[in-house]
CSV table of C-alpha atoms in Angstrom, one decimal:
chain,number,residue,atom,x,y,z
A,1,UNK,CA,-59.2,-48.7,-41.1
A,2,UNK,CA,-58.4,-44.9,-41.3
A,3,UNK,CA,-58.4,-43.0,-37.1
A,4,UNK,CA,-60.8,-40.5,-36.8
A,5,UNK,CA,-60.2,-37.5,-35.8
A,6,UNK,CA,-61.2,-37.6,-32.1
A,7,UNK,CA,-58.8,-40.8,-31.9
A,8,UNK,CA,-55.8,-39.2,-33.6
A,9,UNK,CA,-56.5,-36.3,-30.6
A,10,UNK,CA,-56.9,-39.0,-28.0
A,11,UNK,CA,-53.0,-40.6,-29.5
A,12,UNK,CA,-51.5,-37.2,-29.5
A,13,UNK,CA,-53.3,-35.9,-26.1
A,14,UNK,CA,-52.4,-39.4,-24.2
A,15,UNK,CA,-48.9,-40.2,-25.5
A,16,UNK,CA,-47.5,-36.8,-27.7
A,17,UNK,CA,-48.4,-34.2,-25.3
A,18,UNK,CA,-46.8,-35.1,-22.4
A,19,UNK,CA,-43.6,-36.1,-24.1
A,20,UNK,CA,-43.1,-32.2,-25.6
A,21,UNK,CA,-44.4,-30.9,-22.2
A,22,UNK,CA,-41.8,-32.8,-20.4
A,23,UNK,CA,-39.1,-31.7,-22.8
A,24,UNK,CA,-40.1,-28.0,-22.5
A,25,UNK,CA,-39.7,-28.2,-18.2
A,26,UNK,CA,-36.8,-29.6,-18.6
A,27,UNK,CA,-35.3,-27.0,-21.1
A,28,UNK,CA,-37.0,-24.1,-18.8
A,29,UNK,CA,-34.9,-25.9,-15.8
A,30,UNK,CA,-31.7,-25.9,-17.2
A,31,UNK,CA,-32.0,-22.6,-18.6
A,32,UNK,CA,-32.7,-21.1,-15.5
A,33,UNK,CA,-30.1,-23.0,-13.7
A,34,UNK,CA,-27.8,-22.3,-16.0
A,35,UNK,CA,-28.5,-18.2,-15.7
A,36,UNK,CA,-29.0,-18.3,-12.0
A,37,UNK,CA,-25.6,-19.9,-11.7
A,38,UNK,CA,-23.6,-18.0,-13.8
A,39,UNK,CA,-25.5,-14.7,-12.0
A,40,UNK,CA,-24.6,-15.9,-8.4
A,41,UNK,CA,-21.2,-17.1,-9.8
A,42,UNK,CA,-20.3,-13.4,-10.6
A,43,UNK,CA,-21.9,-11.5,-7.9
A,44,UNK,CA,-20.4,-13.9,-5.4
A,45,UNK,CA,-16.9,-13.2,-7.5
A,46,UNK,CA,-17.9,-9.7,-7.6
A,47,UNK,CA,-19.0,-9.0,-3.7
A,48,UNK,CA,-15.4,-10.9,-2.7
A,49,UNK,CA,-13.3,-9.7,-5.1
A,50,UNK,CA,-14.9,-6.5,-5.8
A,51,UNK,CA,-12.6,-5.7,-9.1
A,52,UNK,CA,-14.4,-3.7,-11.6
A,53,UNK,CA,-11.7,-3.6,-14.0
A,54,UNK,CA,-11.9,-6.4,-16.8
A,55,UNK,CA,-8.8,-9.0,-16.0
A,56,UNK,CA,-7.3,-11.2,-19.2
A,57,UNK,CA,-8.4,-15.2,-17.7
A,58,UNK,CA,-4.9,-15.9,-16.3
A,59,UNK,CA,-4.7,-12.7,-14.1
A,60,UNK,CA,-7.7,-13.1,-13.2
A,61,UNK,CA,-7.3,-16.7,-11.8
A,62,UNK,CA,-4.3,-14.8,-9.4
A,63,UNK,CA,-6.1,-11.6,-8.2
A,64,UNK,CA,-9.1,-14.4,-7.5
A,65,UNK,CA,-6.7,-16.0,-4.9
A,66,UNK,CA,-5.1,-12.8,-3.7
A,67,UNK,CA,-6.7,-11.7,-0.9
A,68,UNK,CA,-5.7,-9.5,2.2
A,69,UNK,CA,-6.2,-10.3,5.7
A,70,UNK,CA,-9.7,-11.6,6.6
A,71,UNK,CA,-10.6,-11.5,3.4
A,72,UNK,CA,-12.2,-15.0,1.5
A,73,UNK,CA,-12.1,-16.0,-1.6
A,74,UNK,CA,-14.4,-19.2,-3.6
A,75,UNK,CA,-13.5,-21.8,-5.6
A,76,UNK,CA,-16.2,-24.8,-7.0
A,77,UNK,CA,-14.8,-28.4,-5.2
A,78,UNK,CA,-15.2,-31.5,-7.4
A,79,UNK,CA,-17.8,-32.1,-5.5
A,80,UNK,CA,-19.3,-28.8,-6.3
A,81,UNK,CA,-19.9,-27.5,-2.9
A,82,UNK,CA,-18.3,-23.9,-1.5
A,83,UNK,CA,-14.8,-23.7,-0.7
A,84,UNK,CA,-13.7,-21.2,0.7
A,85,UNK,CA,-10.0,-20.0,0.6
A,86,UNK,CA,-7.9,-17.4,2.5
A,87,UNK,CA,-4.6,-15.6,1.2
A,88,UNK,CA,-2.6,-12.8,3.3
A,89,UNK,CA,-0.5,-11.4,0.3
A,90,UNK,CA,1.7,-9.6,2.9
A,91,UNK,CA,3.1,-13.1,4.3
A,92,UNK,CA,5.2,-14.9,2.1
A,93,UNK,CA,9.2,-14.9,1.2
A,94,UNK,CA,11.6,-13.2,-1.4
A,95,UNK,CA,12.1,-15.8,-3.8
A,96,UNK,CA,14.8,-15.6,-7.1
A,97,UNK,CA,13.6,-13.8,-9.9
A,98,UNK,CA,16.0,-13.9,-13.0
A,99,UNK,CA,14.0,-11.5,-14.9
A,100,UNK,CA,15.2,-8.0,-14.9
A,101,UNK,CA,13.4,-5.1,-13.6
A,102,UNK,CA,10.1,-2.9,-14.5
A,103,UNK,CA,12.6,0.0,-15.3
A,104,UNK,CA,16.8,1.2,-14.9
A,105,UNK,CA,17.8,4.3,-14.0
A,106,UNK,CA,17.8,5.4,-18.0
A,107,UNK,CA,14.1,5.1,-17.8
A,108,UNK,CA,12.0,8.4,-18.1
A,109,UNK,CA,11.1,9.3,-14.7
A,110,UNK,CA,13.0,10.9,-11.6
A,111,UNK,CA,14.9,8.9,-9.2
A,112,UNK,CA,16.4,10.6,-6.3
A,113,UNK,CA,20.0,10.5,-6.8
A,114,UNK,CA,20.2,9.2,-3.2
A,115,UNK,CA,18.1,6.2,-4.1
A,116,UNK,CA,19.5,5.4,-8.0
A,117,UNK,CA,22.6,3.2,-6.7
A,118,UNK,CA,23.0,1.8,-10.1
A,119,UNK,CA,24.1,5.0,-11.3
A,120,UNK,CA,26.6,6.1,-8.5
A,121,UNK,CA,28.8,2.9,-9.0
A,122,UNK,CA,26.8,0.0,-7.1
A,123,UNK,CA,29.0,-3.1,-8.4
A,124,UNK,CA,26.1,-5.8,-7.6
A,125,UNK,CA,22.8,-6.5,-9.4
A,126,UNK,CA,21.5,-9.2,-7.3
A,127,UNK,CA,19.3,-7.4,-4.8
A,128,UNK,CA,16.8,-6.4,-8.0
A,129,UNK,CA,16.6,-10.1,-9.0
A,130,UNK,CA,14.5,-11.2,-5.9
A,131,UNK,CA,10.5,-11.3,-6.1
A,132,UNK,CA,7.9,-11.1,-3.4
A,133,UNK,CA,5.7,-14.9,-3.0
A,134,UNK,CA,2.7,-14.7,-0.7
A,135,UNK,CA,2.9,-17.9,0.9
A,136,UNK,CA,-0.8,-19.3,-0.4
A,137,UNK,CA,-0.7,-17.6,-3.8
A,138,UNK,CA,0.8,-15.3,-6.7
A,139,UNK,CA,1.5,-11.7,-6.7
A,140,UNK,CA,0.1,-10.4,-10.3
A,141,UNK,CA,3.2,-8.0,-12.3
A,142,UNK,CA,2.4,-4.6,-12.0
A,143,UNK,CA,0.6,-3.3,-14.8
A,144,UNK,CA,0.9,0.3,-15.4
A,145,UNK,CA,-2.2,0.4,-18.2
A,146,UNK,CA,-4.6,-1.7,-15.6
A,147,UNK,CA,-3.6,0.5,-12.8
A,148,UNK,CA,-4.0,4.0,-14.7
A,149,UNK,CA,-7.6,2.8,-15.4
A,150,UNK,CA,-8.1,1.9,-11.8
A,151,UNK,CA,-7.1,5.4,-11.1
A,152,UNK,CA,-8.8,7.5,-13.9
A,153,UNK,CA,-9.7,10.8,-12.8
A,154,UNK,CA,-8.8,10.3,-9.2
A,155,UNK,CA,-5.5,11.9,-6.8
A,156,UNK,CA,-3.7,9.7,-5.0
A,157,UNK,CA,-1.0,11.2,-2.3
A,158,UNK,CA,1.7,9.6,-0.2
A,159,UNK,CA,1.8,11.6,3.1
A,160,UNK,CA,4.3,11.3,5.2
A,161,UNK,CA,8.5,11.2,5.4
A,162,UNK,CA,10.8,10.7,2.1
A,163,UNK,CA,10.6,7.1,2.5
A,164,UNK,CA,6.7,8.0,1.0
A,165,UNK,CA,8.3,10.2,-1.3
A,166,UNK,CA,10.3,6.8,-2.7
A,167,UNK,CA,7.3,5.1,-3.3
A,168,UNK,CA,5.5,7.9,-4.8
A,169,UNK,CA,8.9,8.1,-7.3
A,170,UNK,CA,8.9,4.0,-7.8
A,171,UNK,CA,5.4,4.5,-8.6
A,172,UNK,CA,5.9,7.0,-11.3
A,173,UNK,CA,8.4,5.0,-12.9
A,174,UNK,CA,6.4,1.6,-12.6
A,175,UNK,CA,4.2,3.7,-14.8
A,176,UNK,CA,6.5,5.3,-16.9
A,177,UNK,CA,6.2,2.1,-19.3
A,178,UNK,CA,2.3,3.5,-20.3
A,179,UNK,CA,2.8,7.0,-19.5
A,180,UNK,CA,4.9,10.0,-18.8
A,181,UNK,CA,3.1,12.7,-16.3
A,182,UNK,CA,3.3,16.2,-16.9
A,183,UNK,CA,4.9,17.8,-13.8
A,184,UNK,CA,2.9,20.4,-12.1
A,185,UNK,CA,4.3,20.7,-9.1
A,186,UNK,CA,3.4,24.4,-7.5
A,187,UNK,CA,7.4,24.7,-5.8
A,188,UNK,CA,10.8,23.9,-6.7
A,189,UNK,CA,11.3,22.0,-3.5
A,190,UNK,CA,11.5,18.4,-4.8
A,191,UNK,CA,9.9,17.1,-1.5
A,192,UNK,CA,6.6,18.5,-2.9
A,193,UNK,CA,5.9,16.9,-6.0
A,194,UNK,CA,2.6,16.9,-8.3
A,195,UNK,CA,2.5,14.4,-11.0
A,196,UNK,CA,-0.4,14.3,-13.6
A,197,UNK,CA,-1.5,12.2,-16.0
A,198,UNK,CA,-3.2,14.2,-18.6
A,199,UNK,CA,-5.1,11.6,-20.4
A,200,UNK,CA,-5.9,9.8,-17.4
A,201,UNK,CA,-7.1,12.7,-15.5
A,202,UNK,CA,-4.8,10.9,-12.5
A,203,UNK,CA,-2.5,13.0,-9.9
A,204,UNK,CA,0.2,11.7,-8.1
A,205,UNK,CA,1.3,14.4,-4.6
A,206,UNK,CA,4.2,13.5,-2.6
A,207,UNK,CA,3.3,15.8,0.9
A,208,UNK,CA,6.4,15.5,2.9
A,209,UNK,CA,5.5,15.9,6.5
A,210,UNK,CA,7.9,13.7,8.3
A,211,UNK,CA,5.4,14.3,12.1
A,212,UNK,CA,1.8,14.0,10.4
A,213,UNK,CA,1.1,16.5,12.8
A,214,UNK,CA,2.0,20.1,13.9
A,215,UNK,CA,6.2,20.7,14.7
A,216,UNK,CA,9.0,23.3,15.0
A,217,UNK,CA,12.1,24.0,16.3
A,218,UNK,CA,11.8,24.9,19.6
A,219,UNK,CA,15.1,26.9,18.9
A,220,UNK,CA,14.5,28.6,15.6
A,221,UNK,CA,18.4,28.2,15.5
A,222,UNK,CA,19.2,24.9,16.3
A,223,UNK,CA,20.1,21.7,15.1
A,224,UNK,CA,17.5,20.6,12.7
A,225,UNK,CA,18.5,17.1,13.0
A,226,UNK,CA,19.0,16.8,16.7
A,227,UNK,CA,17.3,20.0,18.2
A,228,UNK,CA,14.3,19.9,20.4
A,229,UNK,CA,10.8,20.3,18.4
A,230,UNK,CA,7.7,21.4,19.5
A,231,UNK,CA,5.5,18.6,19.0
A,232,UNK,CA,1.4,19.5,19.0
A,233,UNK,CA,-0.2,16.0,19.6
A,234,UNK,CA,-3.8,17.7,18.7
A,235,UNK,CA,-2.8,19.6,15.6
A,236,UNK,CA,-2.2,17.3,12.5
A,237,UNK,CA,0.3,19.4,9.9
A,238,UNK,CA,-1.2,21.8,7.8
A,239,UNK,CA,0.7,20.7,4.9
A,240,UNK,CA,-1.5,18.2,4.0
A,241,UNK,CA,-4.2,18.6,5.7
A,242,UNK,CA,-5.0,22.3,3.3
A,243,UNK,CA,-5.1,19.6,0.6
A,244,UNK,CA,-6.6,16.2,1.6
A,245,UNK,CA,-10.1,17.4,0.6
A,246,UNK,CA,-9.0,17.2,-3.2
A,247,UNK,CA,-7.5,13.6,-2.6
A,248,UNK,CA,-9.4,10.6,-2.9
A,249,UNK,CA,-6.3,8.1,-1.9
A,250,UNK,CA,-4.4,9.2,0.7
A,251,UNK,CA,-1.3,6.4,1.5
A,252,UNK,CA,0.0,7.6,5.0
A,253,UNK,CA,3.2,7.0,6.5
A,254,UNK,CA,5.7,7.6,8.9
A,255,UNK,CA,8.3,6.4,11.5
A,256,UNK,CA,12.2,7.7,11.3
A,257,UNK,CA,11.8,10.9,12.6
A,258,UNK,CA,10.3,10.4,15.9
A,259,UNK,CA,13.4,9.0,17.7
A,260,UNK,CA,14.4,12.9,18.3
A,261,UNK,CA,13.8,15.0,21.6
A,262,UNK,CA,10.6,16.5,21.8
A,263,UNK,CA,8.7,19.1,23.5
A,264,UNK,CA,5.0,17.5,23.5
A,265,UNK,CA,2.3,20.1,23.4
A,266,UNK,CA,-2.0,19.5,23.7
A,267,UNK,CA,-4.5,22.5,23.7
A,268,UNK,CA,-1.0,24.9,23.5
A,269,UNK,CA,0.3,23.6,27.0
A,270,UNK,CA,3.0,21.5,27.2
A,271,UNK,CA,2.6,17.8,28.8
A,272,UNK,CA,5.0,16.3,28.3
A,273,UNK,CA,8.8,15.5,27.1
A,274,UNK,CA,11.1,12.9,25.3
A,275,UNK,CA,14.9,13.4,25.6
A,276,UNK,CA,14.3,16.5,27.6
A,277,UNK,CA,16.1,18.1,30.3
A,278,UNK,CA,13.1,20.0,31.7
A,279,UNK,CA,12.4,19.8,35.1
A,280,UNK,CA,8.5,18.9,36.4
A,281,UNK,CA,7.7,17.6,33.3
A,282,UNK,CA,6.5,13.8,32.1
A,283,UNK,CA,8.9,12.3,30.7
A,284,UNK,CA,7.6,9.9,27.6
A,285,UNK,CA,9.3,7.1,25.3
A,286,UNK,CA,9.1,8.1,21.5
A,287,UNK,CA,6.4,5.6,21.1
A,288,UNK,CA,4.0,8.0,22.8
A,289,UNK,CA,4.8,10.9,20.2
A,290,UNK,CA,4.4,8.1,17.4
A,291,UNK,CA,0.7,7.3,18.5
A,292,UNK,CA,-0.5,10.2,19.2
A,293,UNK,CA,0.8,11.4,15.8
A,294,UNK,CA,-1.1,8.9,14.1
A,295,UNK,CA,-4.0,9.4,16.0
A,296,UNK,CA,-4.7,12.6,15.0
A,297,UNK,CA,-3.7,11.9,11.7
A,298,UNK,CA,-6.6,9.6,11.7
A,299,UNK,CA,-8.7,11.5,13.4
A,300,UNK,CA,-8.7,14.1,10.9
A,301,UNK,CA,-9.0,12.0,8.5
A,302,UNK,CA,-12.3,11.0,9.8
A,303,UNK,CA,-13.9,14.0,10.2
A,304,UNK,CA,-13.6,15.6,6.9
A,305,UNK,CA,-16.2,17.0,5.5
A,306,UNK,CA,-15.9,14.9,1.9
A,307,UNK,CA,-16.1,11.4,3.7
A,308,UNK,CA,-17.9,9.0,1.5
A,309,UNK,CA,-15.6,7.2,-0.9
A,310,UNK,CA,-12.2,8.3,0.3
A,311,UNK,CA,-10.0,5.6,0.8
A,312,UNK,CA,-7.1,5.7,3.5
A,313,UNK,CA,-4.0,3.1,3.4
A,314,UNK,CA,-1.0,2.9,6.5
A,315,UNK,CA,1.7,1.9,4.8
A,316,UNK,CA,3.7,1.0,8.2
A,317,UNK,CA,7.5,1.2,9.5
A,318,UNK,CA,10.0,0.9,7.6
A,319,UNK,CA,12.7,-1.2,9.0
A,320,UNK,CA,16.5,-0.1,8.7
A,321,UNK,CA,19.2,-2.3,8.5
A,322,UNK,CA,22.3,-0.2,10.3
A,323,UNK,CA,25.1,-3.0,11.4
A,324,UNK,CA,28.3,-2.5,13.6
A,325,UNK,CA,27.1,1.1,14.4
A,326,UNK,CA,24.4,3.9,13.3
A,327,UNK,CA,24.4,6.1,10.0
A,328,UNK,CA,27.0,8.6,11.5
A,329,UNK,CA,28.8,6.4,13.5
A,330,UNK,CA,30.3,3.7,11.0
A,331,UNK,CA,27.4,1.8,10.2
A,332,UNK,CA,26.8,-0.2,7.1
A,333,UNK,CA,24.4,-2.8,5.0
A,334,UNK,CA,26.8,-4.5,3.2
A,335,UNK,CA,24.7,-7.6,2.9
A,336,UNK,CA,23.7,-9.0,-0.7
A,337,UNK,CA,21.5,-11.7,-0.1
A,338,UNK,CA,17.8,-11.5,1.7
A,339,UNK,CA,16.7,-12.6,5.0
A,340,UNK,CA,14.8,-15.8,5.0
A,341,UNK,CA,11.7,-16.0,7.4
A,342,UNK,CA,13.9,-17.5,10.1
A,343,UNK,CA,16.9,-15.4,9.8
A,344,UNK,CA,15.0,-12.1,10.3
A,345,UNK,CA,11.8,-11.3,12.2
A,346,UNK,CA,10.1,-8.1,13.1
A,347,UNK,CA,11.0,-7.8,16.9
A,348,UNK,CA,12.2,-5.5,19.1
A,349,UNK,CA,12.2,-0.9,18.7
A,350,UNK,CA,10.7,-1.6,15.3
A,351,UNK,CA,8.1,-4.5,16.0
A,352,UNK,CA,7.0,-1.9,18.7
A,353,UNK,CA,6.6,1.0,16.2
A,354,UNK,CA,4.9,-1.4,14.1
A,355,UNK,CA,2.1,-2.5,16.8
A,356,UNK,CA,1.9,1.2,17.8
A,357,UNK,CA,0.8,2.3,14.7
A,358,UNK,CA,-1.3,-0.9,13.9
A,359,UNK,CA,-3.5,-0.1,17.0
A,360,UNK,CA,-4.4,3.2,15.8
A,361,UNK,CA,-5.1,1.9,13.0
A,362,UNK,CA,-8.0,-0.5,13.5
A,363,UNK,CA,-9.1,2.1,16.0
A,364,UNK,CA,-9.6,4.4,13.2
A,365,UNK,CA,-10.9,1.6,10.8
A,366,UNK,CA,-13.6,0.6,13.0
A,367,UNK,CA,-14.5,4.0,13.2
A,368,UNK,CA,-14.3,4.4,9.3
A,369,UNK,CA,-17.0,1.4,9.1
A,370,UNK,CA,-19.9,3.8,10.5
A,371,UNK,CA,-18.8,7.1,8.5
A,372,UNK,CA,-17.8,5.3,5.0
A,373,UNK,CA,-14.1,6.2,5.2
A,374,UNK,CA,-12.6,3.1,3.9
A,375,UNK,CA,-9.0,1.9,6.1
A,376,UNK,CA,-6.9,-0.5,4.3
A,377,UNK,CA,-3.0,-1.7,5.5
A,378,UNK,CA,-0.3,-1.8,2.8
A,379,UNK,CA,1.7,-4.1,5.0
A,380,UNK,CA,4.6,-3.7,3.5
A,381,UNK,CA,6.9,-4.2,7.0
A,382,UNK,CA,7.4,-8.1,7.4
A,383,UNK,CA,8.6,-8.4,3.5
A,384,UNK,CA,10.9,-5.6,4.2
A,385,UNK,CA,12.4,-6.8,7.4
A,386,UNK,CA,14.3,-9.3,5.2
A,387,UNK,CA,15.9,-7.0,3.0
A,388,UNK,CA,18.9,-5.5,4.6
A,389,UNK,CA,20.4,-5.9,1.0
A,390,UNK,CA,18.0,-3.2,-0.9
A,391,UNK,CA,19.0,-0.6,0.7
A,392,UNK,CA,22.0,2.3,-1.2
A,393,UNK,CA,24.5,2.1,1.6
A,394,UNK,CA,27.2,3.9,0.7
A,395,UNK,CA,25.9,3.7,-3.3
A,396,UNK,CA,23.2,7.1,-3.2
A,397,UNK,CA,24.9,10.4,-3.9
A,398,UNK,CA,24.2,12.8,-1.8
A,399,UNK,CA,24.3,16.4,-3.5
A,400,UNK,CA,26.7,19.0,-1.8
A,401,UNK,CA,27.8,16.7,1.2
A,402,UNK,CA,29.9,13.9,2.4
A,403,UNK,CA,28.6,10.6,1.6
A,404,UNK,CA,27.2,8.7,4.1
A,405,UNK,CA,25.7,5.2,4.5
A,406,UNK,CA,21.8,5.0,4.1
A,407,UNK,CA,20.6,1.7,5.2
A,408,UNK,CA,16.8,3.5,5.6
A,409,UNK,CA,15.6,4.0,2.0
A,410,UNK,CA,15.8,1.8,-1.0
A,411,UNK,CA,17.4,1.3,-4.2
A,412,UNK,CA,15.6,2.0,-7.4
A,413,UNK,CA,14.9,-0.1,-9.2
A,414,UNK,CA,14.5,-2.7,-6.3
A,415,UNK,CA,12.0,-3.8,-3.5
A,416,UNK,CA,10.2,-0.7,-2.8
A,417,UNK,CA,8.7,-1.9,-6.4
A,418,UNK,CA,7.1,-4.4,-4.7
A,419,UNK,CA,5.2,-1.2,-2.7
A,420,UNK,CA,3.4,-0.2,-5.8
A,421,UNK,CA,2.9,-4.3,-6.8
A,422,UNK,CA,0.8,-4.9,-3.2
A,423,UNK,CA,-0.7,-1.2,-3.7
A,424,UNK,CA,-2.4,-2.0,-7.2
A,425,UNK,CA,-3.2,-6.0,-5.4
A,426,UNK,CA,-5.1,-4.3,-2.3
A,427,UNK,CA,-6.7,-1.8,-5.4
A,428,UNK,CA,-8.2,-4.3,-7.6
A,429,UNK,CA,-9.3,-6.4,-4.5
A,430,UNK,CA,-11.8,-3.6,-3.9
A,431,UNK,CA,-15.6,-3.1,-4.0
A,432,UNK,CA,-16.9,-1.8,-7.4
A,433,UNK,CA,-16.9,1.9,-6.4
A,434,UNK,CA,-14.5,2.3,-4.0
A,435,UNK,CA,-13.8,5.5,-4.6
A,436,UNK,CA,-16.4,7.9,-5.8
A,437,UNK,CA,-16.7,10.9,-7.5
């Protein structure tokens, strides 16, 4: 016998309809879980990375780890919970590289001939075969392309002493292998240089200003190595300061040059002295010179009018590597091998210079929390420490004068590459936005 049609309802509304209702919540629950994870997936990726810039999968998996100081990154456990992971990209070791470098000293971009040892008769190649390893993960290759696109329509500027003016000319040559910059510098004197990258709308300024702040001669005719400057601990130096409005990166450093005697000068009155022979007059270590420098480099910094956006970076000291003397009294680096963590540490003059300018630092950092002026450290002094065999010794020609050793700047190609490496890292680690128009 034949259902009816009110039993063939009853069948369908008693066993049918809750089956396909069933299968439609779960569909709708899976769907959404699926969306919402993928969503919080990538903002959580987003708001910890904070690159904007699309990464190829592999790359990707390395800038996810790479993190600076303080800094956390996720990764899903097995047991899919949180875990979070921490990676200080400027703590690690030099580590063999057999590859060759980014570029030689045939490659289309200006090395200063006191930096291009290859060319002035260098007869070992090891020191460019060595390669930076964070100690809890990998330091991404530079990529000129990526880091032009980073950069598009922005001015970057290294601000500070020649050793700024070597990075600023590693840079241009890291980039030379995606493009070659137009220069447009407004003098001849090669310690001012403007770079620009026409289809990128991307400027490159070397300011050389070896004090960050106001200085002179105190004897117009005097020794401009070893003469007494003036030294105005409230003035920062004009020379970049009549241009820092137009720059939206501004990688500040500094270090060598304040080992000299100085006059020290606040509101126009002097207060002070290093290496002086004035009588009634405070006598100060070089380290007080050094902080105050930076403090009002900082501080200026700070209260520009164009805040929001501007990112600042301390690139900090330097180390040299003089042995059995000083560069004018028979010194050398003659080494070809790195440093490993326990052979060299940052200690004594130069771990002082190093805290010195660290404190200002985070003073001015916290500071730059509450006005939007981002602070970030290129902390490029504990890799460098181990290098004593980087530097162009008695290899760097200098123009119209007796050669002499320079165990203070750096071979190009060489280590100072590894500058720009940690400089596009701590770039790509940034929040979307990070610097605006």
């Amino acid at each position: 016998m034949k259902a009816g049609p009110a039993e063939l309802f009853d069948r369908f509304r008693r066993y049918v309809l809750p089956i396909a209702t069933l299968l439609l919540l779960l569909k709708i629950c899976f769907s959404s879980f699926d969306t919402t994870t993928d969503s919080f997936l990538q903002n959580l990726e987003s708001s910890l990375n904070g690159s904007s810039l699309p990464v190829d999968q592999p790359e990707r998996k390395a800038v996810n780890q790479m993190l600076s100081p303080g800094t956390t990154s996720t990764n899903n456990s097995e047991k899919g919970s949180i875990k979070q992971q921490t990676c200080n990209i400027f703590v690690g070791k030099w580590v063999p590289y057999p590859k060759g470098p980014y570029y030689t000293n045939e490659t289309n971009c200006v090395i200063d001939d006191r930096q291009n040892c290859m060319k002035y008769g260098r007869p070992d190649s090891d020191f460019i075969h060595w390669r930076w390893k964070p100690d809890d993960c990998e330091l991404p290759l530079f990529d000129a392309s990526q880091f032009l696109e980073i950069v598009r329509g922005k001015t970057l500027a290294f601000v500070g002493d020649s050793l700024g003016r070597n990075q600023m000319q590693s840079l241009v040559c890291l980039l030379a292998s995606a493009a070659i910059p137009v220069d447009a510098s407004e003098t001849t004197d090669t310690r001012f240089r403007r770079w620009l990258y026409k289809d990128y709308n991307f400027t490159i300024l070397a300011l050389w200003s070896p004090q960050l702040i106001k200085s002179n001669l105190s004897d117009p005719n005097g020794d401009p190595y070893y003469g007494i400057m003036n030294l105005y601990l409230d003035k920062a130096d004009d020379v970049w300061v009549n241009q820092v409005d137009k720059i939206d990166i501004v990688v500040i450093s500094g270090g060598q040059w304040f080992f000299r005697p100085f006059l020290f000068y606040k509101n126009d009155q002097l207060v002070g002295c290093h290496k002086c022979n004035e009588t009634n007059v405070t006598k100060h270590t070089h380290y007080y010179g050094y902080r105050m420098a930076f403090r009002t480099a900082f501080k200026t910094l700070l209260n520009l009018k164009k805040l929001k956006g501007r990112l600042v970076m301390l690139r900090p000291f330097s180390p040299a590597h003089f042995e059995h003397g000083g560069w004018n009294t028979g010194g050398h680096c003659n080494r070809t091998r790195p440093f490993n963590n326990q052979e060299m540490k940052l200690d004594g003059y130069e771990l002082k210079m190093y805290m010195t300018q660290l404190e200002e630092f985070k003073a001015a950092e916290r500071e730059g929390r509450k006005r939007g002026v981002k602070f970030r450290l290129l902390d490029t002094t504990k890799a460098m420490v181990m290098r004593p065999d980087a530097h162009p010794n008695h290899y760097g020609h200098w123009p119209h004068e007796k050669k002499l050793p320079d165990c203070v700047h750096w071979c190009m190609p060489g280590p100072v590459d590894t500058w720009n490496e940690l400089l596009l890292a701590t770039l790509k680690m940034e929040r979307d936005g990070f610097i605006q128009t």
